Each structure stands twice: as C-alpha cells, then as structure tokens.
Amino acid sequence: MGLFSKMQNPVFLKEDSNAKKQLETLKEIFPLLNKEGQEKLAQNIKKLEYGIEGEKNIAFELKNSHMPMYILHDIYLSDGELEAQIDYLIFTKKICFVVECKNLIGNIKITNGGDFVRLLDYRDKGKNKGIYSPITQNRHHLELMKKMKKDSKKNILSKAVLDQTFDKRYKSIVVLANPQTIIDYRYAKKEIREQIVRSDRLIEYIKESYKESNLKEVSDSQMLEWANFYLGLHIEAEKDYISKYDCYRISQNENTVVESNMKKCGNLEREEEKNFYSIDNEIEQSEIFQSLKAFRLRKSREENIKPYYIYNDVQLKELIAKMPASLEELKKVNGFGEVKAKKYGREILDILSEFSD
C-alpha cells in the first residue's frame, strides 16, 4: 500500500452519529409517557441501541486495522428528491467501501433474488418476515454518490472516465454486526454473497479487495481530498423524534393522558407536517431565499456544475437561519469548509448583509 506512504493508521474525519443524539432524546421523554407510550418507545429504543452497538463494533475493527484510510461515519447526502443515509464511507488509496451496517437478530435467509427474510419459525412460512434488502439500500446509496460526483465534473471527458471507473473505485459492503446471527445464503447469487461480510472479517475483506484491485493507488492527499468531497456534501439533518409520542404524554398537573388515542395522535402529526410545509414554503418565497438561489444558479452556470454542488436547499436555509456575518461564521454552516468559504464566501456575505437588521 505504498512503501513510502506517510499515513499508516486510519483517521476518522467524522465519528459522531445522529443515532446517539436520537437515543438520548428518546430516553429523556420515556418517564413522561403513559404505559402504552412507554411500551412503544421501549421497542424503538431497543432497535436503536442494537444499531448503535453494531456500528460501534465496526468502528472498533476499523480503529484496530492499522491501515491508511479515511473514514466517515453516519453521512447524510441529499440531491432534490434523492437522499442517502450511509453508515460508513471508508476511503483507501484504491477503493471507497460503502458500508451498510446491520445488527440483525435471529436467523436470516437470502433468496436467489437477493431478498432478506427473517426466519421466525422454520415450520411456519407464514410467520417469516421480509426485511428491506440492505443490498438494494446500498445500491441506491452508490447511485446517488455517483450522480453527485459526476455532477461535480466540469467536462465530458472526466465524466466519461468516472463512468468507466466508478464500479471499480466504489464497493458496496453489508456488514453483519451481530455475531449470533445465522445467515443462509446458499441460494443467493454470487454477486450478492460477495457483498456480505461479518464485522470480525471486515478488515480482512478490505485487505483482500485492495490486494485484488488492479487500480493505481492515489496519494495520501488525494485520498483525503476524495473523502472531503463527500464530507463537504454531508448535511446535519435536524429531525423531530418525539412529536409522534405526544399523544402518550401524561399531564404534569393531573395523572391523565394529554391525548389518549391514535386518531388524535395522527391528527397532531398531520397538523405538525402541515405547519412545517407552510413555514418552509414561506421561506422559499422570501426575497433573501430567491437572491441566494439566483447567485447559486449564476455561479453554477459560470463553472458548468450543478447548483447544489455550491450549496443545496437545506444549506441555503441554514444560511438564512444563521445569517453569518464573517467568513469564520460562514464556516460553521454545514457544507462550508475552508475552500468553499474562500471561493464563494465574500459574495454570499454581501447578499446576506443586504437583508440583515
């Protein structure tokens, strides 16, 4: 992996996880719910803890790999209606491994078509439960990553090269983090089987794939630039995890449930969604939003790149919410690192200053 390589160990460029924040939030509201609400919440907390534990196992393996690579954990990418929540992106000097972590419970069968089925009872097929295929899930992730990378290319030749090399440079892996899970994939196609690996074999799998690849190694700096490309596109999505439990909350003054049935709970959620889109629509119709959008479009045409590569709508709204007044403040907005702030910062700040108080 490069005799004179300066980098010898893995580096996490992003190690935090949105799931941990979600878990903390859910645990805080647990004592505020009635019995029915606590039962539902307990199930979701358990699933979340399983997922976090699985990703923790993968992190342990990566940290002890003693391999030169950059790692991104819990990356959220969005391009219009397309989005991807990726557990791990592992960048080596030849291959980027796109990891979907599954801490599955019980016995799993993978069919010839690549479907995942949880075997709840071998004697009763009717009780077995289908699972959304992580193979399919990761394929969608790769498609979005390819689109975003291709959109960043400025000429036809570089786009054509990407088309030819992408499948070799990017490799999908479904990592099974629960050592007690039994997988039956004797009927699965070879291309499906080759994408599935246990967490304790992850590093061995990466090393074997690296060794078998005939791609030319990139330098340490190129590997970092590769990882930073996707890190720069990552969005810290703020999500509401607790409103769906409002109908199970117990009044602080009386020992009664504020909202006691699912119908009212559903109405609350629909009303909340309606209000959200109303506010969202109001922002999009504002003059400052339109000014920032016009600047983005103009720059994208000048550079022959997609507008979202400069900043997407989520980042645009964050600019409005935070109203940075300096380059240092601008760097605190998601997606604006040193390079992007230096390149577009002054013009963005000028636009924002026109609408500041």
C-alpha positions as a Markdown table, in Angstrom:
| # | Residue | x | y | z |
|---|---|---|---|---|
| 1 | Met | 0.0 | 0.0 | 0.0 |
| 2 | Gly | 2.8 | 2.4 | -0.8 |
| 3 | Leu | 6.3 | 1.8 | 0.6 |
| 4 | Phe | 6.9 | 5.4 | 1.3 |
| 5 | Ser | 3.4 | 6.3 | 2.5 |
| 6 | Lys | 3.4 | 8.7 | 5.4 |
| 7 | Met | 0.0 | 7.7 | 6.6 |
| 8 | Gln | -0.1 | 4.4 | 8.5 |
| 9 | Asn | -3.3 | 4.3 | 10.5 |
| 10 | Pro | -7.0 | 5.0 | 10.0 |
| 11 | Val | -8.3 | 8.5 | 10.6 |
| 12 | Phe | -11.9 | 9.3 | 11.4 |
| 13 | Leu | -12.9 | 12.6 | 9.7 |
| 14 | Lys | -16.4 | 12.2 | 11.1 |
| 15 | Glu | -17.0 | 9.8 | 14.0 |
| 16 | Asp | -20.2 | 11.1 | 15.6 |
| 17 | Ser | -23.6 | 9.7 | 14.9 |
| 18 | Asn | -27.1 | 11.1 | 14.8 |
| 19 | Ala | -28.4 | 7.9 | 16.3 |
| 20 | Lys | -26.7 | 8.7 | 19.6 |
| 21 | Lys | -28.4 | 12.1 | 19.8 |
| 22 | Gln | -31.7 | 10.4 | 18.9 |
| 23 | Leu | -31.3 | 7.8 | 21.7 |
| 24 | Glu | -30.6 | 10.5 | 24.3 |
| 25 | Thr | -33.7 | 12.4 | 23.3 |
| 26 | Leu | -36.0 | 9.4 | 23.4 |
| 27 | Lys | -34.7 | 8.3 | 26.8 |
| 28 | Glu | -35.4 | 11.8 | 28.2 |
| 29 | Ile | -39.1 | 11.6 | 27.3 |
| 30 | Phe | -39.6 | 8.0 | 28.5 |
| 31 | Pro | -40.8 | 8.8 | 32.0 |
| 32 | Leu | -43.2 | 11.4 | 30.6 |
| 33 | Leu | -45.3 | 8.9 | 28.7 |
| 34 | Asn | -48.2 | 6.6 | 29.8 |
| 35 | Lys | -47.8 | 2.8 | 29.8 |
| 36 | Glu | -48.8 | 2.3 | 26.2 |
| 37 | Gly | -46.4 | 5.0 | 25.0 |
| 38 | Gln | -43.5 | 3.6 | 27.1 |
| 39 | Glu | -44.0 | 0.1 | 25.5 |
| 40 | Lys | -43.9 | 1.6 | 22.0 |
| 41 | Leu | -40.9 | 3.8 | 22.9 |
| 42 | Ala | -39.1 | 0.9 | 24.6 |
| 43 | Gln | -39.2 | -1.1 | 21.3 |
| 44 | Asn | -37.8 | 1.7 | 19.3 |
| 45 | Ile | -35.1 | 2.4 | 21.9 |
| 46 | Lys | -34.1 | -1.3 | 21.8 |
| 47 | Lys | -33.8 | -1.2 | 18.0 |
| 48 | Leu | -31.8 | 2.0 | 18.1 |
| 49 | Glu | -29.4 | 0.5 | 20.7 |
| 50 | Tyr | -28.9 | -2.6 | 18.6 |
| 51 | Gly | -28.0 | -0.4 | 15.6 |
| 52 | Ile | -25.6 | 1.8 | 17.6 |
| 53 | Glu | -23.9 | -1.3 | 19.1 |
| 54 | Gly | -23.5 | -2.7 | 15.6 |
| 55 | Glu | -21.8 | 0.5 | 14.3 |
| 56 | Lys | -19.7 | 0.5 | 17.4 |
| 57 | Asn | -18.4 | -2.9 | 16.6 |
| 58 | Ile | -17.4 | -1.8 | 13.1 |
| 59 | Ala | -15.7 | 1.3 | 14.5 |
| 60 | Phe | -13.6 | -0.9 | 16.8 |
| 61 | Glu | -12.5 | -3.1 | 13.9 |
| 62 | Leu | -11.6 | -0.1 | 11.8 |
| 63 | Lys | -9.6 | 1.6 | 14.6 |
| 64 | Asn | -7.5 | -1.5 | 15.1 |
| 65 | Ser | -6.9 | -2.2 | 11.4 |
| 66 | His | -3.6 | -0.3 | 11.2 |
| 67 | Met | -4.4 | 0.7 | 7.7 |
| 68 | Pro | -4.0 | 4.1 | 5.9 |
| 69 | Met | -7.6 | 5.2 | 5.3 |
| 70 | Tyr | -10.0 | 8.0 | 6.0 |
| 71 | Ile | -13.4 | 7.2 | 7.5 |
| 72 | Leu | -16.8 | 9.0 | 7.5 |
| 73 | His | -19.5 | 7.8 | 9.9 |
| 74 | Asp | -23.2 | 8.5 | 9.5 |
| 75 | Ile | -23.2 | 10.6 | 6.4 |
| 76 | Tyr | -26.4 | 12.1 | 5.0 |
| 77 | Leu | -26.5 | 13.1 | 1.3 |
| 78 | Ser | -29.4 | 14.8 | -0.5 |
| 79 | Asp | -30.0 | 15.9 | -4.1 |
| 80 | Gly | -33.5 | 17.1 | -4.6 |
| 81 | Glu | -35.8 | 14.1 | -4.0 |
| 82 | Leu | -32.9 | 11.7 | -3.7 |
| 83 | Glu | -31.3 | 11.1 | -0.3 |
| 84 | Ala | -29.0 | 8.6 | 1.4 |
| 85 | Gln | -28.1 | 7.9 | 5.0 |
| 86 | Ile | -24.8 | 6.0 | 4.9 |
| 87 | Asp | -23.5 | 4.2 | 7.9 |
| 88 | Tyr | -19.8 | 4.3 | 6.9 |
| 89 | Leu | -17.7 | 5.5 | 4.0 |
| 90 | Ile | -14.2 | 4.0 | 4.1 |
| 91 | Phe | -11.6 | 5.6 | 1.7 |
| 92 | Thr | -8.5 | 3.6 | 0.9 |
| 93 | Lys | -5.9 | 4.5 | -1.8 |
| 94 | Lys | -7.7 | 2.4 | -4.3 |
| 95 | Ile | -11.3 | 1.8 | -3.2 |
| 96 | Cys | -14.1 | 3.6 | -1.3 |
| 97 | Phe | -16.1 | 1.0 | 0.7 |
| 98 | Val | -19.7 | 2.0 | 1.2 |
| 99 | Val | -20.9 | 0.2 | 4.3 |
| 100 | Glu | -24.4 | -0.6 | 5.4 |
| 101 | Cys | -24.3 | -1.9 | 9.0 |
| 102 | Lys | -27.0 | -4.4 | 10.0 |
| 103 | Asn | -27.2 | -5.7 | 13.6 |
| 104 | Leu | -29.8 | -8.3 | 12.7 |
| 105 | Ile | -31.5 | -10.6 | 15.3 |
| 106 | Gly | -32.3 | -14.2 | 14.6 |
| 107 | Asn | -31.8 | -16.3 | 11.5 |
| 108 | Ile | -31.7 | -14.7 | 8.1 |
| 109 | Lys | -32.3 | -16.3 | 4.7 |
| 110 | Ile | -31.3 | -14.6 | 1.5 |
| 111 | Thr | -33.2 | -15.7 | -1.6 |
| 112 | Asn | -32.0 | -16.1 | -5.2 |
| 113 | Gly | -33.4 | -12.6 | -5.9 |
| 114 | Gly | -31.5 | -11.0 | -3.1 |
| 115 | Asp | -34.4 | -10.6 | -0.7 |
| 116 | Phe | -33.7 | -10.8 | 3.0 |
| 117 | Val | -36.2 | -12.9 | 5.1 |
| 118 | Arg | -36.1 | -13.3 | 8.9 |
| 119 | Leu | -36.9 | -16.9 | 9.8 |
| 120 | Leu | -39.1 | -16.6 | 12.9 |
| 121 | Asp | -40.3 | -20.1 | 12.6 |
| 122 | Tyr | -38.9 | -22.7 | 10.2 |
| 123 | Arg | -42.1 | -24.8 | 10.4 |
| 124 | Asp | -44.5 | -22.0 | 9.5 |
| 125 | Lys | -43.5 | -19.9 | 6.4 |
| 126 | Gly | -46.4 | -17.6 | 7.1 |
| 127 | Lys | -44.7 | -16.3 | 10.2 |
| 128 | Asn | -41.4 | -15.4 | 8.5 |
| 129 | Lys | -40.9 | -11.7 | 7.9 |
| 130 | Gly | -39.4 | -10.0 | 4.9 |
| 131 | Ile | -36.7 | -7.3 | 5.5 |
| 132 | Tyr | -35.9 | -4.4 | 3.2 |
| 133 | Ser | -32.8 | -5.6 | 1.4 |
| 134 | Pro | -29.6 | -3.7 | 2.6 |
| 135 | Ile | -28.1 | -4.7 | -0.8 |
| 136 | Thr | -30.8 | -2.7 | -2.6 |
| 137 | Gln | -30.4 | 0.1 | 0.0 |
| 138 | Asn | -26.7 | 0.3 | -0.6 |
| 139 | Arg | -27.2 | 0.3 | -4.4 |
| 140 | His | -29.3 | 3.4 | -4.1 |
| 141 | His | -26.6 | 5.0 | -2.0 |
| 142 | Leu | -24.0 | 4.3 | -4.7 |
| 143 | Glu | -26.2 | 5.7 | -7.4 |
| 144 | Leu | -26.6 | 9.0 | -5.5 |
| 145 | Met | -22.8 | 9.1 | -4.8 |
| 146 | Lys | -22.1 | 8.5 | -8.4 |
| 147 | Lys | -24.5 | 11.2 | -9.5 |
| 148 | Met | -23.1 | 13.8 | -7.1 |
| 149 | Lys | -19.5 | 13.0 | -8.1 |
| 150 | Lys | -20.4 | 13.1 | -11.8 |
| 151 | Asp | -22.2 | 16.4 | -11.4 |
| 152 | Ser | -19.1 | 17.9 | -9.9 |
| 153 | Lys | -17.0 | 17.1 | -13.1 |
| 154 | Lys | -16.7 | 20.1 | -15.5 |
| 155 | Asn | -16.1 | 18.4 | -18.8 |
| 156 | Ile | -17.3 | 15.4 | -20.8 |
| 157 | Leu | -14.0 | 13.5 | -20.7 |
| 158 | Ser | -13.8 | 13.5 | -16.9 |
| 159 | Lys | -17.5 | 12.4 | -16.7 |
| 160 | Ala | -16.7 | 9.5 | -19.1 |
| 161 | Val | -13.7 | 8.4 | -17.1 |
| 162 | Leu | -15.9 | 8.4 | -13.9 |
| 163 | Asp | -18.5 | 6.2 | -15.7 |
| 164 | Gln | -15.8 | 3.7 | -16.6 |
| 165 | Thr | -14.0 | 3.5 | -13.2 |
| 166 | Phe | -16.8 | 4.1 | -10.7 |
| 167 | Asp | -17.8 | 0.5 | -10.2 |
| 168 | Lys | -14.1 | -0.4 | -9.5 |
| 169 | Arg | -13.4 | 2.5 | -7.2 |
| 170 | Tyr | -16.6 | 2.1 | -5.1 |
| 171 | Lys | -17.5 | -1.2 | -3.4 |
| 172 | Ser | -20.7 | -2.0 | -1.5 |
| 173 | Ile | -20.5 | -4.0 | 1.7 |
| 174 | Val | -23.3 | -5.1 | 4.0 |
| 175 | Val | -21.7 | -5.7 | 7.4 |
| 176 | Leu | -23.4 | -8.0 | 9.8 |
| 177 | Ala | -22.5 | -6.8 | 13.3 |
| 178 | Asn | -24.3 | -9.4 | 15.4 |
| 179 | Pro | -22.1 | -12.5 | 15.8 |
| 180 | Gln | -25.0 | -14.7 | 16.8 |
| 181 | Thr | -27.0 | -14.1 | 13.6 |
| 182 | Ile | -27.0 | -17.1 | 11.3 |
| 183 | Ile | -27.2 | -16.3 | 7.6 |
| 184 | Asp | -28.4 | -18.8 | 5.0 |
| 185 | Tyr | -27.3 | -17.5 | 1.6 |
| 186 | Arg | -26.7 | -20.8 | -0.3 |
| 187 | Tyr | -29.5 | -19.8 | -2.8 |
| 188 | Ala | -28.2 | -16.2 | -3.2 |
| 189 | Lys | -26.3 | -15.2 | -6.3 |
| 190 | Lys | -22.5 | -14.9 | -6.1 |
| 191 | Glu | -22.6 | -11.2 | -6.6 |
| 192 | Ile | -24.9 | -10.9 | -3.5 |
| 193 | Arg | -22.8 | -13.2 | -1.4 |
| 194 | Glu | -19.7 | -11.2 | -2.1 |
| 195 | Gln | -21.2 | -8.1 | -0.7 |
| 196 | Ile | -22.0 | -9.6 | 2.7 |
| 197 | Val | -19.4 | -9.9 | 5.5 |
| 198 | Arg | -19.3 | -10.2 | 9.3 |
| 199 | Ser | -17.8 | -7.4 | 11.3 |
| 200 | Asp | -15.0 | -9.5 | 12.6 |
| 201 | Arg | -13.9 | -10.2 | 9.0 |
| 202 | Leu | -14.4 | -6.6 | 7.7 |
| 203 | Ile | -10.7 | -5.7 | 7.7 |
| 204 | Glu | -9.7 | -9.0 | 6.1 |
| 205 | Tyr | -12.3 | -8.3 | 3.5 |
| 206 | Ile | -11.0 | -4.8 | 2.8 |
| 207 | Lys | -7.4 | -6.0 | 2.6 |
| 208 | Glu | -8.3 | -8.8 | 0.2 |
| 209 | Ser | -10.3 | -6.5 | -2.0 |
| 210 | Tyr | -7.5 | -4.0 | -2.0 |
| 211 | Lys | -4.9 | -6.6 | -3.0 |
| 212 | Glu | -7.1 | -7.9 | -5.8 |
| 213 | Ser | -7.7 | -4.5 | -7.3 |
| 214 | Asn | -5.5 | -3.5 | -10.2 |
| 215 | Leu | -6.3 | 0.2 | -9.8 |
| 216 | Lys | -3.5 | 2.7 | -9.3 |
| 217 | Glu | -3.0 | 3.9 | -5.8 |
| 218 | Val | -3.8 | 7.6 | -5.1 |
| 219 | Ser | -1.6 | 9.7 | -2.8 |
| 220 | Asp | -2.4 | 10.5 | 0.9 |
| 221 | Ser | -3.5 | 14.0 | -0.1 |
| 222 | Gln | -5.7 | 12.7 | -3.0 |
| 223 | Met | -7.3 | 10.2 | -0.6 |
| 224 | Leu | -8.1 | 13.0 | 1.8 |
| 225 | Glu | -9.5 | 15.1 | -1.0 |
| 226 | Trp | -11.7 | 12.2 | -2.0 |
| 227 | Ala | -13.1 | 11.8 | 1.5 |
| 228 | Asn | -13.5 | 15.5 | 2.0 |
| 229 | Phe | -15.6 | 15.7 | -1.2 |
| 230 | Tyr | -18.4 | 13.7 | 0.4 |
| 231 | Leu | -17.9 | 15.2 | 3.8 |
| 232 | Gly | -18.5 | 18.6 | 2.3 |
| 233 | Leu | -21.8 | 17.4 | 0.9 |
| 234 | His | -22.9 | 15.9 | 4.2 |
| 235 | Ile | -26.0 | 17.6 | 5.8 |
| 236 | Glu | -26.7 | 17.6 | 9.5 |
| 237 | Ala | -30.4 | 17.0 | 9.2 |
| 238 | Glu | -32.4 | 18.2 | 12.2 |
| 239 | Lys | -35.2 | 15.6 | 12.8 |
| 240 | Asp | -38.1 | 15.6 | 15.3 |
| 241 | Tyr | -38.0 | 12.3 | 17.1 |
| 242 | Ile | -40.6 | 12.9 | 19.8 |
| 243 | Ser | -43.7 | 14.6 | 18.4 |
| 244 | Lys | -45.2 | 11.2 | 17.5 |
| 245 | Tyr | -45.2 | 10.3 | 21.2 |
| 246 | Asp | -47.1 | 13.5 | 22.2 |
| 247 | Cys | -50.4 | 11.6 | 22.3 |
| 248 | Tyr | -49.0 | 9.4 | 25.1 |
| 249 | Arg | -47.7 | 12.2 | 27.3 |
| 250 | Ile | -49.1 | 12.4 | 30.9 |
| 251 | Ser | -50.1 | 15.8 | 32.1 |
| 252 | Gln | -47.8 | 17.3 | 34.8 |
| 253 | Asn | -50.7 | 18.6 | 36.8 |
| 254 | Glu | -53.0 | 15.6 | 36.5 |
| 255 | Asn | -52.4 | 11.9 | 36.3 |
| 256 | Thr | -54.1 | 11.7 | 32.9 |
| 257 | Val | -53.0 | 11.3 | 29.3 |
| 258 | Val | -53.0 | 14.5 | 27.3 |
| 259 | Glu | -54.1 | 12.8 | 24.1 |
| 260 | Ser | -55.2 | 9.2 | 24.5 |
| 261 | Asn | -55.9 | 7.6 | 21.1 |
| 262 | Met | -54.1 | 7.0 | 17.9 |
| 263 | Lys | -56.6 | 9.1 | 15.9 |
| 264 | Lys | -55.8 | 12.2 | 17.8 |
| 265 | Cys | -52.1 | 11.4 | 17.6 |
| 266 | Gly | -52.4 | 11.1 | 13.8 |
| 267 | Asn | -54.2 | 14.4 | 13.6 |
| 268 | Leu | -51.4 | 16.1 | 15.6 |
| 269 | Glu | -48.8 | 14.7 | 13.3 |
| 270 | Arg | -50.6 | 15.8 | 10.2 |
| 271 | Glu | -51.2 | 19.2 | 11.6 |
| 272 | Glu | -47.5 | 19.5 | 12.5 |
| 273 | Glu | -46.5 | 18.4 | 9.0 |
| 274 | Lys | -48.9 | 21.0 | 7.5 |
| 275 | Asn | -47.4 | 23.8 | 9.6 |
| 276 | Phe | -43.9 | 22.7 | 8.7 |
| 277 | Tyr | -44.5 | 22.9 | 5.0 |
| 278 | Ser | -46.3 | 26.2 | 5.4 |
| 279 | Ile | -43.3 | 27.7 | 7.1 |
| 280 | Asp | -41.0 | 26.0 | 4.7 |
| 281 | Asn | -42.9 | 27.5 | 1.7 |
| 282 | Glu | -42.8 | 30.9 | 3.3 |
| 283 | Ile | -39.0 | 30.8 | 3.5 |
| 284 | Glu | -38.7 | 29.7 | -0.1 |
| 285 | Gln | -40.9 | 32.6 | -1.3 |
| 286 | Ser | -38.8 | 35.2 | 0.6 |
| 287 | Glu | -36.6 | 37.7 | -1.2 |
| 288 | Ile | -33.4 | 36.5 | 0.6 |
| 289 | Phe | -34.0 | 32.9 | -0.4 |
| 290 | Gln | -34.5 | 33.9 | -4.1 |
| 291 | Ser | -31.4 | 36.1 | -4.0 |
| 292 | Leu | -29.2 | 33.3 | -2.7 |
| 293 | Lys | -30.8 | 30.9 | -5.2 |
| 294 | Ala | -30.1 | 33.2 | -8.1 |
| 295 | Phe | -26.5 | 33.6 | -7.0 |
| 296 | Arg | -26.1 | 29.8 | -6.8 |
| 297 | Leu | -27.6 | 29.4 | -10.3 |
| 298 | Arg | -25.4 | 32.1 | -11.8 |
| 299 | Lys | -22.2 | 30.6 | -10.3 |
| 300 | Ser | -23.2 | 27.0 | -11.4 |
| 301 | Arg | -23.6 | 28.2 | -15.0 |
| 302 | Glu | -20.2 | 30.0 | -14.9 |
| 303 | Glu | -18.5 | 26.9 | -13.6 |
| 304 | Asn | -20.6 | 24.4 | -15.5 |
| 305 | Ile | -21.6 | 22.4 | -12.4 |
| 306 | Lys | -24.8 | 21.5 | -10.7 |
| 307 | Pro | -26.2 | 24.3 | -8.4 |
| 308 | Tyr | -26.4 | 22.0 | -5.4 |
| 309 | Tyr | -22.7 | 21.5 | -5.6 |
| 310 | Ile | -22.3 | 25.1 | -4.4 |
| 311 | Tyr | -24.9 | 24.6 | -1.7 |
| 312 | Asn | -28.2 | 22.7 | -1.6 |
| 313 | Asp | -31.6 | 24.0 | -0.4 |
| 314 | Val | -31.1 | 22.7 | 3.1 |
| 315 | Gln | -27.7 | 24.6 | 3.4 |
| 316 | Leu | -29.3 | 27.6 | 1.8 |
| 317 | Lys | -32.0 | 27.7 | 4.5 |
| 318 | Glu | -29.3 | 27.3 | 7.2 |
| 319 | Leu | -27.6 | 30.3 | 5.7 |
| 320 | Ile | -30.8 | 32.3 | 6.3 |
| 321 | Ala | -31.3 | 30.8 | 9.8 |
| 322 | Lys | -27.7 | 31.6 | 11.0 |
| 323 | Met | -27.1 | 34.8 | 8.9 |
| 324 | Pro | -23.3 | 34.6 | 9.2 |
| 325 | Ala | -21.5 | 38.0 | 9.1 |
| 326 | Ser | -18.0 | 36.8 | 8.6 |
| 327 | Leu | -16.0 | 34.0 | 6.9 |
| 328 | Glu | -15.4 | 32.3 | 10.2 |
| 329 | Glu | -19.1 | 32.3 | 11.0 |
| 330 | Leu | -19.8 | 31.0 | 7.5 |
| 331 | Lys | -17.6 | 28.0 | 8.1 |
| 332 | Lys | -19.9 | 27.0 | 10.9 |
| 333 | Val | -22.7 | 26.4 | 8.3 |
| 334 | Asn | -22.9 | 22.8 | 7.1 |
| 335 | Gly | -21.1 | 22.3 | 3.8 |
| 336 | Phe | -18.9 | 25.4 | 4.0 |
| 337 | Gly | -15.3 | 24.4 | 4.6 |
| 338 | Glu | -12.2 | 26.4 | 4.1 |
| 339 | Val | -12.2 | 26.1 | 0.3 |
| 340 | Lys | -15.8 | 26.8 | -0.3 |
| 341 | Ala | -15.9 | 29.7 | 2.1 |
| 342 | Lys | -12.9 | 31.3 | 0.4 |
| 343 | Lys | -14.3 | 30.8 | -3.1 |
| 344 | Tyr | -17.9 | 32.0 | -2.5 |
| 345 | Gly | -17.9 | 33.5 | 0.9 |
| 346 | Arg | -17.5 | 37.1 | 0.2 |
| 347 | Glu | -20.3 | 37.3 | -2.3 |
| 348 | Ile | -22.6 | 35.3 | -0.1 |
| 349 | Leu | -21.9 | 37.6 | 2.9 |
| 350 | Asp | -22.6 | 40.6 | 0.7 |
| 351 | Ile | -26.0 | 39.2 | -0.2 |
| 352 | Leu | -26.8 | 38.4 | 3.4 |
| 353 | Ser | -25.8 | 41.8 | 4.6 |
| 354 | Glu | -28.4 | 43.4 | 2.4 |
| 355 | Phe | -31.1 | 41.6 | 4.5 |
| 356 | Ser | -29.5 | 41.9 | 7.9 |
| 357 | Asp | -31.1 | 44.1 | 10.6 |
